[in-house]
CSV table of C-alpha atoms in Angstrom, one decimal:
chain,number,residue,atom,x,y,z
A,150,MET,CA,-15.3,-65.5,20.5
A,151,ASN,CA,-16.6,-66.6,17.2
A,152,LYS,CA,-20.1,-68.0,16.7
A,153,GLY,CA,-20.3,-71.6,15.7
A,154,VAL,CA,-21.5,-72.7,12.3
A,155,ILE,CA,-24.8,-74.3,11.4
A,156,PHE,CA,-24.4,-77.3,9.0
A,157,ILE,CA,-27.4,-78.7,7.3
A,158,ILE,CA,-27.2,-82.2,5.9
A,159,SER,CA,-29.7,-83.8,3.6
A,160,GLY,CA,-29.6,-87.0,1.6
A,161,PRO,CA,-32.3,-89.0,-0.1
A,162,SER,CA,-33.1,-92.7,0.5
A,163,GLY,CA,-30.2,-94.6,-1.0
A,164,SER,CA,-27.6,-91.9,-0.5
A,165,GLY,CA,-26.2,-93.8,2.5
A,166,LYS,CA,-26.7,-90.8,4.7
A,167,ASP,CA,-27.4,-92.7,7.9
A,168,THR,CA,-24.3,-94.8,7.9
A,169,LEU,CA,-22.3,-91.7,6.9
A,170,MET,CA,-23.7,-89.9,10.0
A,171,VAL,CA,-22.7,-92.7,12.3
A,172,GLU,CA,-19.1,-92.7,10.9
A,173,LEU,CA,-18.9,-88.9,11.0
A,174,PHE,CA,-19.9,-88.7,14.7
A,175,LYS,CA,-17.4,-91.6,15.5
A,176,LYS,CA,-14.7,-89.5,14.0
A,177,CYS,CA,-15.8,-86.1,15.3
A,178,PRO,CA,-17.7,-86.6,18.6
A,179,GLU,CA,-17.4,-82.9,19.3
A,180,ILE,CA,-19.9,-81.9,16.7
A,181,LYS,CA,-23.3,-81.1,18.2
A,182,PHE,CA,-26.4,-82.7,16.7
A,183,SER,CA,-29.8,-80.9,16.5
A,184,ILE,CA,-32.5,-83.1,18.0
A,185,SER,CA,-35.8,-82.9,16.1
A,186,SER,CA,-39.2,-82.5,17.8
A,187,ILE,CA,-41.8,-85.0,16.5
A,188,THR,CA,-45.3,-85.9,17.3
A,189,ARG,CA,-45.5,-89.5,16.2
A,190,ALA,CA,-45.3,-92.3,18.7
A,191,MET,CA,-41.9,-93.6,19.7
A,192,ARG,CA,-40.8,-96.8,17.9
A,193,VAL,CA,-39.1,-99.8,19.3
A,194,GLY,CA,-35.4,-99.0,19.9
A,195,GLU,CA,-35.9,-95.2,19.9
A,196,VAL,CA,-34.9,-93.2,23.0
A,197,GLU,CA,-36.3,-89.8,24.0
A,198,GLY,CA,-33.7,-87.1,23.4
A,199,VAL,CA,-31.2,-89.0,21.2
A,200,LYS,CA,-32.4,-88.3,17.7
A,201,TYR,CA,-35.9,-87.0,18.6
A,202,ASN,CA,-37.9,-85.3,21.3
A,203,PHE,CA,-41.3,-86.8,21.3
A,204,ILE,CA,-43.9,-84.2,22.1
A,205,SER,CA,-47.7,-83.8,21.7
A,206,LYS,CA,-49.4,-82.2,18.8
A,207,GLU,CA,-50.7,-79.4,21.1
A,208,GLN,CA,-47.1,-78.7,22.2
A,209,PHE,CA,-45.9,-78.7,18.6
A,210,GLU,CA,-48.7,-76.3,17.4
A,211,GLN,CA,-47.8,-74.0,20.3
A,212,MET,CA,-44.2,-73.9,19.1
A,213,ILE,CA,-45.4,-73.1,15.6
A,214,LYS,CA,-47.5,-70.2,16.9
A,215,GLU,CA,-44.6,-68.8,19.0
A,216,ASP,CA,-42.1,-69.1,16.0
A,217,LYS,CA,-39.9,-71.5,18.0
A,218,LEU,CA,-39.1,-73.7,15.0
A,219,LEU,CA,-36.4,-73.2,12.4
A,220,GLU,CA,-38.3,-75.5,10.0
A,221,TYR,CA,-41.2,-77.9,10.3
A,222,ASN,CA,-43.4,-80.1,8.2
A,223,SER,CA,-46.1,-82.7,8.5
A,224,TYR,CA,-46.1,-86.3,7.3
A,225,VAL,CA,-49.0,-88.7,7.5
A,226,GLY,CA,-50.7,-86.6,10.2
A,227,ASN,CA,-47.7,-86.0,12.3
A,228,TYR,CA,-45.4,-83.0,12.7
A,229,TYR,CA,-41.7,-83.0,12.8
A,230,GLY,CA,-39.3,-80.0,13.0
A,231,THR,CA,-36.2,-78.3,14.3
A,232,PRO,CA,-36.5,-76.3,17.5
A,233,ARG,CA,-34.8,-72.9,17.1
A,234,LYS,CA,-33.4,-72.4,20.7
A,235,PRO,CA,-30.9,-75.4,21.0
A,236,VAL,CA,-29.4,-74.4,17.7
A,237,GLU,CA,-29.0,-70.8,18.6
A,238,ASP,CA,-27.6,-71.7,22.0
A,239,GLU,CA,-24.9,-73.9,20.6
A,240,ILE,CA,-23.7,-71.4,18.0
A,241,GLU,CA,-23.7,-68.7,20.6
A,242,LYS,CA,-21.3,-70.9,22.7
A,243,GLY,CA,-19.1,-71.2,19.6
A,244,ASN,CA,-20.1,-74.8,18.8
A,245,ASN,CA,-20.8,-76.1,15.4
A,246,ILE,CA,-24.1,-77.9,15.1
A,247,LEU,CA,-25.4,-80.3,12.5
A,248,ILE,CA,-29.0,-80.4,11.4
A,249,GLU,CA,-30.2,-83.4,9.5
A,250,VAL,CA,-33.3,-82.5,7.4
A,251,ASP,CA,-35.0,-83.1,4.1
A,252,VAL,CA,-34.9,-80.7,1.2
A,253,ASN,CA,-38.0,-78.8,2.4
A,254,GLY,CA,-36.5,-78.4,5.9
A,255,ALA,CA,-33.2,-77.3,4.4
A,256,ALA,CA,-34.8,-74.6,2.3
A,257,GLN,CA,-36.7,-73.3,5.3
A,258,ILE,CA,-33.6,-73.1,7.4
A,259,LYS,CA,-31.6,-71.4,4.7
A,260,GLU,CA,-34.3,-68.8,4.4
A,261,LYS,CA,-34.2,-68.0,8.1
A,262,MET,CA,-30.4,-68.4,8.5
A,263,PRO,CA,-28.7,-67.8,5.1
A,264,GLU,CA,-25.3,-68.2,6.8
A,265,ALA,CA,-26.0,-71.9,7.5
A,266,VAL,CA,-23.8,-74.2,5.3
A,267,SER,CA,-25.7,-76.9,3.5
A,268,MET,CA,-24.5,-80.3,2.2
A,269,PHE,CA,-26.4,-82.8,0.0
A,270,ILE,CA,-25.4,-86.4,0.1
A,271,MET,CA,-25.6,-88.0,-3.4
A,272,PRO,CA,-25.4,-91.6,-4.5
A,273,PRO,CA,-22.5,-92.0,-7.0
A,274,SER,CA,-24.8,-93.0,-9.9
A,275,PHE,CA,-28.3,-93.8,-10.9
A,276,GLU,CA,-27.4,-97.5,-11.1
A,277,GLU,CA,-26.0,-97.6,-7.6
A,278,LEU,CA,-29.1,-95.7,-6.3
A,279,GLU,CA,-31.3,-98.4,-7.9
A,280,ARG,CA,-29.1,-101.2,-6.5
A,281,ARG,CA,-29.1,-99.7,-3.0
A,282,LEU,CA,-32.9,-99.2,-2.9
A,283,SER,CA,-33.8,-102.6,-4.3
A,284,GLY,CA,-30.9,-104.4,-2.6
A,285,ARG,CA,-32.7,-104.4,0.7
A,286,GLY,CA,-34.7,-107.3,-0.7
A,287,THR,CA,-37.6,-107.1,1.7
A,288,GLU,CA,-39.8,-104.5,0.0
A,289,SER,CA,-42.3,-104.7,-2.8
A,290,GLU,CA,-41.6,-103.5,-6.4
A,291,GLU,CA,-44.2,-100.8,-5.8
A,292,LEU,CA,-42.5,-99.5,-2.6
A,293,ILE,CA,-39.1,-99.5,-4.3
A,294,ARG,CA,-40.4,-97.5,-7.2
A,295,LYS,CA,-41.9,-95.0,-4.8
A,296,ARG,CA,-38.6,-94.7,-2.9
A,297,MET,CA,-36.8,-94.2,-6.2
A,298,GLN,CA,-39.1,-91.5,-7.2
A,299,SER,CA,-38.9,-89.7,-3.9
A,300,SER,CA,-35.0,-89.9,-4.1
A,301,LEU,CA,-35.0,-88.5,-7.6
A,302,ASP,CA,-37.3,-85.7,-6.5
A,303,GLU,CA,-34.9,-84.7,-3.8
A,304,ILE,CA,-31.8,-85.0,-6.1
A,305,LYS,CA,-33.6,-82.6,-8.5
A,306,ARG,CA,-33.2,-80.0,-5.7
A,307,ALA,CA,-29.6,-80.8,-4.9
A,308,SER,CA,-28.4,-77.6,-6.6
A,309,GLU,CA,-30.0,-75.6,-3.9
A,310,TYR,CA,-27.2,-76.8,-1.6
A,311,ASP,CA,-23.8,-75.2,-1.0
A,312,TYR,CA,-21.8,-78.5,-1.2
A,313,ILE,CA,-22.5,-81.9,-2.8
A,314,ILE,CA,-20.9,-84.9,-1.1
A,315,VAL,CA,-20.8,-88.0,-3.3
A,316,ASN,CA,-21.1,-91.1,-1.2
A,317,ASP,CA,-19.3,-93.8,-3.1
A,318,ASP,CA,-16.7,-94.7,-0.5
A,319,ILE,CA,-17.9,-94.0,3.1
A,320,ALA,CA,-14.4,-93.0,4.4
A,321,THR,CA,-13.9,-90.5,1.6
A,322,ALA,CA,-17.3,-89.0,2.0
A,323,VAL,CA,-16.7,-88.6,5.8
A,324,ASP,CA,-13.4,-86.8,5.1
A,325,ASP,CA,-15.2,-84.6,2.5
A,326,ILE,CA,-17.7,-83.5,5.1
A,327,ILE,CA,-14.9,-82.8,7.6
A,328,SER,CA,-13.1,-80.8,5.0
A,329,VAL,CA,-16.2,-78.7,4.3
A,330,MET,CA,-16.6,-78.1,8.1
A,331,ARG,CA,-13.0,-77.2,8.6
A,332,SER,CA,-12.8,-74.9,5.7
A,333,CYS,CA,-15.9,-73.0,6.9
A,334,GLN,CA,-14.0,-72.2,10.1
A,335,LEU,CA,-11.3,-70.7,8.0
A,336,ARG,CA,-13.5,-68.3,6.1
A,337,GLN,CA,-12.4,-64.7,6.4
A,338,GLU,CA,-15.5,-63.6,8.3
A,339,LYS,CA,-14.8,-66.3,10.9
A,340,GLN,CA,-11.1,-65.3,11.4
A,341,LYS,CA,-11.6,-61.5,11.7
A,342,HIS,CA,-10.6,-61.6,15.4
A,343,ILE,CA,-7.2,-62.9,14.6
A,344,ILE,CA,-6.5,-60.1,12.1
A,345,GLU,CA,-7.8,-57.6,14.7
A,346,GLU,CA,-5.7,-59.1,17.5
A,347,VAL,CA,-2.5,-58.8,15.5
A,348,LEU,CA,-3.2,-55.3,14.3
A,349,GLU,CA,-4.3,-53.8,17.6
A,350,LYS,CA,-0.9,-54.4,19.0
A,351,CYS,CA,0.8,-52.2,16.4
B,293,MET,CA,-15.3,-82.4,-17.3
B,294,ASN,CA,-15.1,-79.7,-14.6
B,295,LYS,CA,-12.7,-76.8,-14.9
B,296,GLY,CA,-9.9,-76.7,-12.3
B,297,VAL,CA,-9.8,-74.1,-9.5
B,298,ILE,CA,-7.4,-71.2,-9.2
B,299,PHE,CA,-6.0,-70.8,-5.7
B,300,ILE,CA,-4.3,-67.6,-4.7
B,301,ILE,CA,-2.0,-67.7,-1.7
B,302,SER,CA,-0.4,-64.7,-0.1
B,303,GLY,CA,1.5,-64.3,3.2
B,304,PRO,CA,3.6,-61.5,4.5
B,305,SER,CA,7.2,-61.8,5.7
B,306,GLY,CA,7.1,-63.7,9.0
B,307,SER,CA,3.9,-65.7,8.1
B,308,GLY,CA,6.1,-68.8,7.3
B,309,LYS,CA,4.5,-69.0,3.9
B,310,ASP,CA,7.7,-70.4,2.2
B,311,THR,CA,8.1,-73.4,4.5
B,312,LEU,CA,4.4,-74.0,4.3
B,313,MET,CA,4.5,-74.1,0.5
B,314,VAL,CA,7.3,-76.7,0.6
B,315,GLU,CA,5.3,-78.9,2.9
B,316,LEU,CA,2.2,-78.5,0.9
B,317,PHE,CA,3.8,-79.6,-2.3
B,318,LYS,CA,5.5,-82.5,-0.5
B,319,LYS,CA,2.0,-83.7,0.6
B,320,CYS,CA,0.1,-82.8,-2.6
B,321,PRO,CA,2.6,-83.1,-5.5
B,322,GLU,CA,-0.4,-83.1,-8.0
B,323,ILE,CA,-1.1,-79.4,-7.4
B,324,LYS,CA,0.1,-77.2,-10.3
B,325,PHE,CA,2.2,-74.1,-9.4
B,326,SER,CA,2.0,-70.9,-11.5
B,327,ILE,CA,5.5,-69.8,-12.5
B,328,SER,CA,5.9,-66.0,-12.4
B,329,SER,CA,7.6,-64.0,-15.1
B,330,ILE,CA,10.3,-61.6,-13.8
B,331,THR,CA,12.8,-59.2,-15.3
B,332,ARG,CA,15.4,-59.2,-12.6
B,333,ALA,CA,18.7,-61.1,-12.9
B,334,MET,CA,18.8,-64.7,-11.9
B,335,ARG,CA,20.2,-65.2,-8.4
B,336,VAL,CA,22.5,-67.9,-7.2
B,337,GLY,CA,20.6,-71.1,-6.7
B,338,GLU,CA,17.6,-70.1,-8.9
B,339,VAL,CA,16.8,-72.2,-11.9
B,340,GLU,CA,14.9,-71.0,-15.0
B,341,GLY,CA,11.3,-72.3,-15.0
B,342,VAL,CA,11.1,-73.6,-11.4
B,343,LYS,CA,9.6,-70.6,-9.5
B,344,TYR,CA,10.3,-68.0,-12.2
B,345,ASN,CA,10.7,-67.5,-15.9
B,346,PHE,CA,13.4,-64.9,-16.4
B,347,ILE,CA,12.5,-62.6,-19.3
B,348,SER,CA,13.6,-59.2,-20.6
B,349,LYS,CA,11.9,-55.9,-19.9
B,350,GLU,CA,11.0,-55.7,-23.5
B,351,GLN,CA,9.3,-59.1,-23.5
B,352,PHE,CA,7.5,-58.2,-20.3
B,353,GLU,CA,6.2,-54.9,-21.7
B,354,GLN,CA,5.0,-56.7,-24.7
B,355,MET,CA,3.0,-59.0,-22.5
B,356,ILE,CA,1.5,-56.1,-20.7
B,357,LYS,CA,0.5,-54.5,-24.0
B,358,GLU,CA,-1.1,-57.8,-25.2
B,359,ASP,CA,-3.0,-58.3,-21.9
B,360,LYS,CA,-1.1,-61.6,-21.4
B,361,LEU,CA,-0.8,-61.1,-17.6
B,362,LEU,CA,-3.3,-61.9,-14.9
B,363,GLU,CA,-1.4,-59.5,-12.6
B,364,TYR,CA,1.8,-57.6,-12.5
B,365,ASN,CA,3.8,-55.1,-10.6
B,366,SER,CA,7.2,-53.5,-10.5
B,367,TYR,CA,9.7,-53.4,-7.7
B,368,VAL,CA,13.0,-51.5,-7.7
B,369,GLY,CA,12.9,-51.1,-11.4
B,370,ASN,CA,12.0,-54.7,-12.3
B,371,TYR,CA,8.7,-56.2,-13.4
B,372,TYR,CA,7.2,-59.4,-12.0
B,373,GLY,CA,3.8,-60.9,-12.9
B,374,THR,CA,1.6,-64.0,-13.6
B,375,PRO,CA,1.2,-65.0,-17.2
B,376,ARG,CA,-2.4,-65.7,-18.0
B,377,LYS,CA,-2.0,-68.6,-20.5
B,378,PRO,CA,-0.5,-71.4,-18.3
B,379,VAL,CA,-3.1,-70.7,-15.6
B,380,GLU,CA,-6.0,-70.9,-18.1
B,381,ASP,CA,-4.5,-74.0,-19.8
B,382,GLU,CA,-4.3,-75.9,-16.5
B,383,ILE,CA,-7.8,-75.1,-15.3
B,384,GLU,CA,-9.2,-76.0,-18.8
B,385,LYS,CA,-7.5,-79.4,-18.3
B,386,GLY,CA,-9.3,-79.7,-15.0
B,387,ASN,CA,-6.2,-79.2,-12.9
B,388,ASN,CA,-6.1,-76.9,-9.8
B,389,ILE,CA,-3.4,-74.3,-9.9
B,390,LEU,CA,-1.8,-72.4,-7.1
B,391,ILE,CA,-0.6,-68.8,-7.6
B,392,GLU,CA,1.6,-67.3,-5.0
B,393,VAL,CA,1.4,-63.5,-5.0
B,394,ASP,CA,1.3,-60.4,-2.8
B,395,VAL,CA,-1.8,-58.5,-1.8
B,396,ASN,CA,-1.7,-56.3,-4.9
B,397,GLY,CA,-1.3,-59.2,-7.2
B,398,ALA,CA,-4.1,-61.1,-5.4
B,399,ALA,CA,-6.5,-58.1,-5.8
B,400,GLN,CA,-5.7,-57.9,-9.6
B,401,ILE,CA,-6.4,-61.6,-10.1
B,402,LYS,CA,-9.6,-61.5,-8.1
B,403,GLU,CA,-10.8,-58.6,-10.3
B,404,LYS,CA,-10.1,-60.6,-13.5
B,405,MET,CA,-11.2,-64.0,-12.1
B,406,PRO,CA,-13.6,-63.6,-9.3
B,407,GLU,CA,-14.0,-67.4,-9.1
B,408,ALA,CA,-10.4,-67.7,-7.9
B,409,VAL,CA,-10.2,-68.8,-4.2
B,410,SER,CA,-7.8,-66.8,-2.1
B,411,MET,CA,-6.0,-67.7,1.1
B,412,PHE,CA,-4.0,-65.4,3.3
B,413,ILE,CA,-1.4,-66.9,5.6
B,414,MET,CA,-1.3,-65.2,9.0
B,415,PRO,CA,1.3,-65.4,11.8
B,416,PRO,CA,-0.5,-66.5,15.0
B,417,SER,CA,0.2,-63.3,16.9
B,418,PHE,CA,1.9,-59.9,16.8
B,419,GLU,CA,4.6,-61.2,19.3
B,420,GLU,CA,5.3,-64.3,17.1
B,421,LEU,CA,5.5,-62.1,14.0
B,422,GLU,CA,8.1,-59.9,15.8
B,423,ARG,CA,10.0,-62.9,17.0
B,424,ARG,CA,10.1,-64.5,13.5
B,425,LEU,CA,11.3,-61.3,11.9
B,426,SER,CA,14.0,-60.4,14.4
B,427,GLY,CA,14.9,-64.0,15.0
B,428,ARG,CA,16.9,-64.3,11.8
B,429,GLY,CA,19.5,-62.4,13.7
B,430,THR,CA,21.4,-61.2,10.7
B,431,GLU,CA,19.6,-58.0,9.9
B,432,SER,CA,19.7,-54.4,11.2
B,433,GLU,CA,17.1,-52.9,13.5
B,434,GLU,CA,16.1,-50.6,10.6
B,435,LEU,CA,15.5,-53.5,8.2
B,436,ILE,CA,13.5,-55.4,10.8
B,437,ARG,CA,11.3,-52.4,11.4
B,438,LYS,CA,10.7,-52.0,7.7
B,439,ARG,CA,9.8,-55.7,7.3
B,440,MET,CA,7.5,-55.5,10.2
B,441,GLN,CA,5.8,-52.5,8.7
B,442,SER,CA,5.4,-54.1,5.4
B,443,SER,CA,4.0,-57.3,7.0
B,444,LEU,CA,1.4,-55.3,9.0
B,445,ASP,CA,0.4,-53.3,5.9
B,446,GLU,CA,-0.3,-56.7,4.2
B,447,ILE,CA,-2.2,-58.0,7.2
B,448,LYS,CA,-4.4,-54.9,7.1
B,449,ARG,CA,-5.7,-56.2,3.7
B,450,ALA,CA,-6.2,-59.8,4.9
B,451,SER,CA,-9.9,-59.3,5.0
B,452,GLU,CA,-9.9,-59.1,1.2
B,453,TYR,CA,-9.2,-62.8,1.1
B,454,ASP,CA,-11.7,-65.7,1.1
B,455,TYR,CA,-9.9,-67.8,3.7
B,456,ILE,CA,-7.4,-67.0,6.5
B,457,ILE,CA,-4.9,-69.7,7.4
B,458,VAL,CA,-3.2,-69.1,10.7
B,459,ASN,CA,0.3,-70.6,10.6
B,460,ASP,CA,1.1,-71.5,14.2
B,461,ASP,CA,1.8,-75.2,13.6
B,462,ILE,CA,2.9,-76.0,10.1
B,463,ALA,CA,1.3,-79.5,9.8
B,464,THR,CA,-2.1,-78.0,10.9
B,465,ALA,CA,-1.8,-75.1,8.5
B,466,VAL,CA,-1.0,-77.4,5.6
B,467,ASP,CA,-4.0,-79.5,6.5
B,468,ASP,CA,-6.1,-76.4,6.6
B,469,ILE,CA,-5.0,-75.4,3.1
B,470,ILE,CA,-5.8,-78.9,1.9
B,471,SER,CA,-9.3,-78.7,3.5
B,472,VAL,CA,-10.0,-75.5,1.7
B,473,MET,CA,-8.8,-77.0,-1.6
B,474,ARG,CA,-10.9,-80.1,-1.1
B,475,SER,CA,-14.0,-78.3,0.0
B,476,CYS,CA,-13.8,-76.0,-3.1
B,477,GLN,CA,-14.1,-79.1,-5.3
B,478,LEU,CA,-17.2,-80.1,-3.5
B,479,ARG,CA,-19.0,-76.8,-4.1
B,480,GLN,CA,-22.4,-77.3,-5.8
B,481,GLU,CA,-21.3,-75.5,-9.0
B,482,LYS,CA,-18.4,-77.9,-9.3
B,483,GLN,CA,-20.5,-81.0,-8.8
B,484,LYS,CA,-23.4,-80.2,-11.2
B,485,HIS,CA,-22.3,-82.9,-13.6
B,486,ILE,CA,-22.9,-85.6,-11.0
B,487,ILE,CA,-26.4,-84.4,-10.4
B,488,GLU,CA,-27.1,-84.2,-14.1
B,489,GLU,CA,-25.6,-87.7,-14.7
B,490,VAL,CA,-27.9,-89.3,-12.2
B,491,LEU,CA,-31.0,-87.4,-13.4
B,492,GLU,CA,-30.6,-88.0,-17.1
B,493,LYS,CA,-31.0,-91.7,-16.6
B,494,CYS,CA,-34.5,-91.4,-15.1
């Protein structure tokens, strides 16, 4: 049996990544999702084990020490990262798994697992990015400017990714992601067994 | 504007490639098709300029001399090959173009244009290949054995291709080809202009 494929998805604030992920999993419920480990407190509406595993700082530092993370980082005093084992288990079973991370996390995973396939979600234009970030209407000018800068900093690293998905129309962007995933299964190195099966009979 | 992509498709006798091509062009009439130049006589039902340009041996040899072919070969005393110019013109215009060739032709094109994306159409199993080749019912045992051998010889070189499309169910195989084509447009190197467009405004 073939190993599954690891897909990395990143998208800056304003790329519409969150809505895109919801629509993607509606359309492809069979895709596994990598649950991040984080040390910050649970927020209202969050459920343990859905998007995050909430663990202590001590547990997280133990995982770092034992090299049990594919990537990790810290943000305002808390750690967040991707545990290695669940990802490895799924691909061993032949399942594809999606890891949602930022540009730093994506670079760390690619270094450890160069066979992972990475996708970057882009806003269709600078103007649309501005519109999306300011359109929420509830934040200060200052916060919007900060978000914009952080998005642009991530977009500057988009060329590190294998595929760029432009999220103008959500349905099209979801189909683009599905095409990338499907095409990766069709790569020669993933289809070797079929060639061998046919040839061993002759 | 981005250059188009060159797609190479090969499939041995019994892979069902011809039916697949018909269905693919029905679904994606916008894909350009590379017309081969050949020196054999026109057969009943063939029309100049649809699948082939019928030219003289002298004209063909002139093209070889002037390096005007992306690939060529000879078979029972006749030449066939892929003229370079129409392919280059289409990709310059940003169009994708599909070249249908055998394993030798595919290898020649890949050497000249490593950026071309190649797909190999496989029968789903040895048994099904046998069934398809003998199922025509009109040929001698000897001819069937020869066809089988030639198919297996091509399948032995399937691992030279970028993607393997298993043609069990035609609709699925057509969608697989379309996924590969779509995903190639989304590759980072094809999407650079979008990244640049967003960043140059900031």
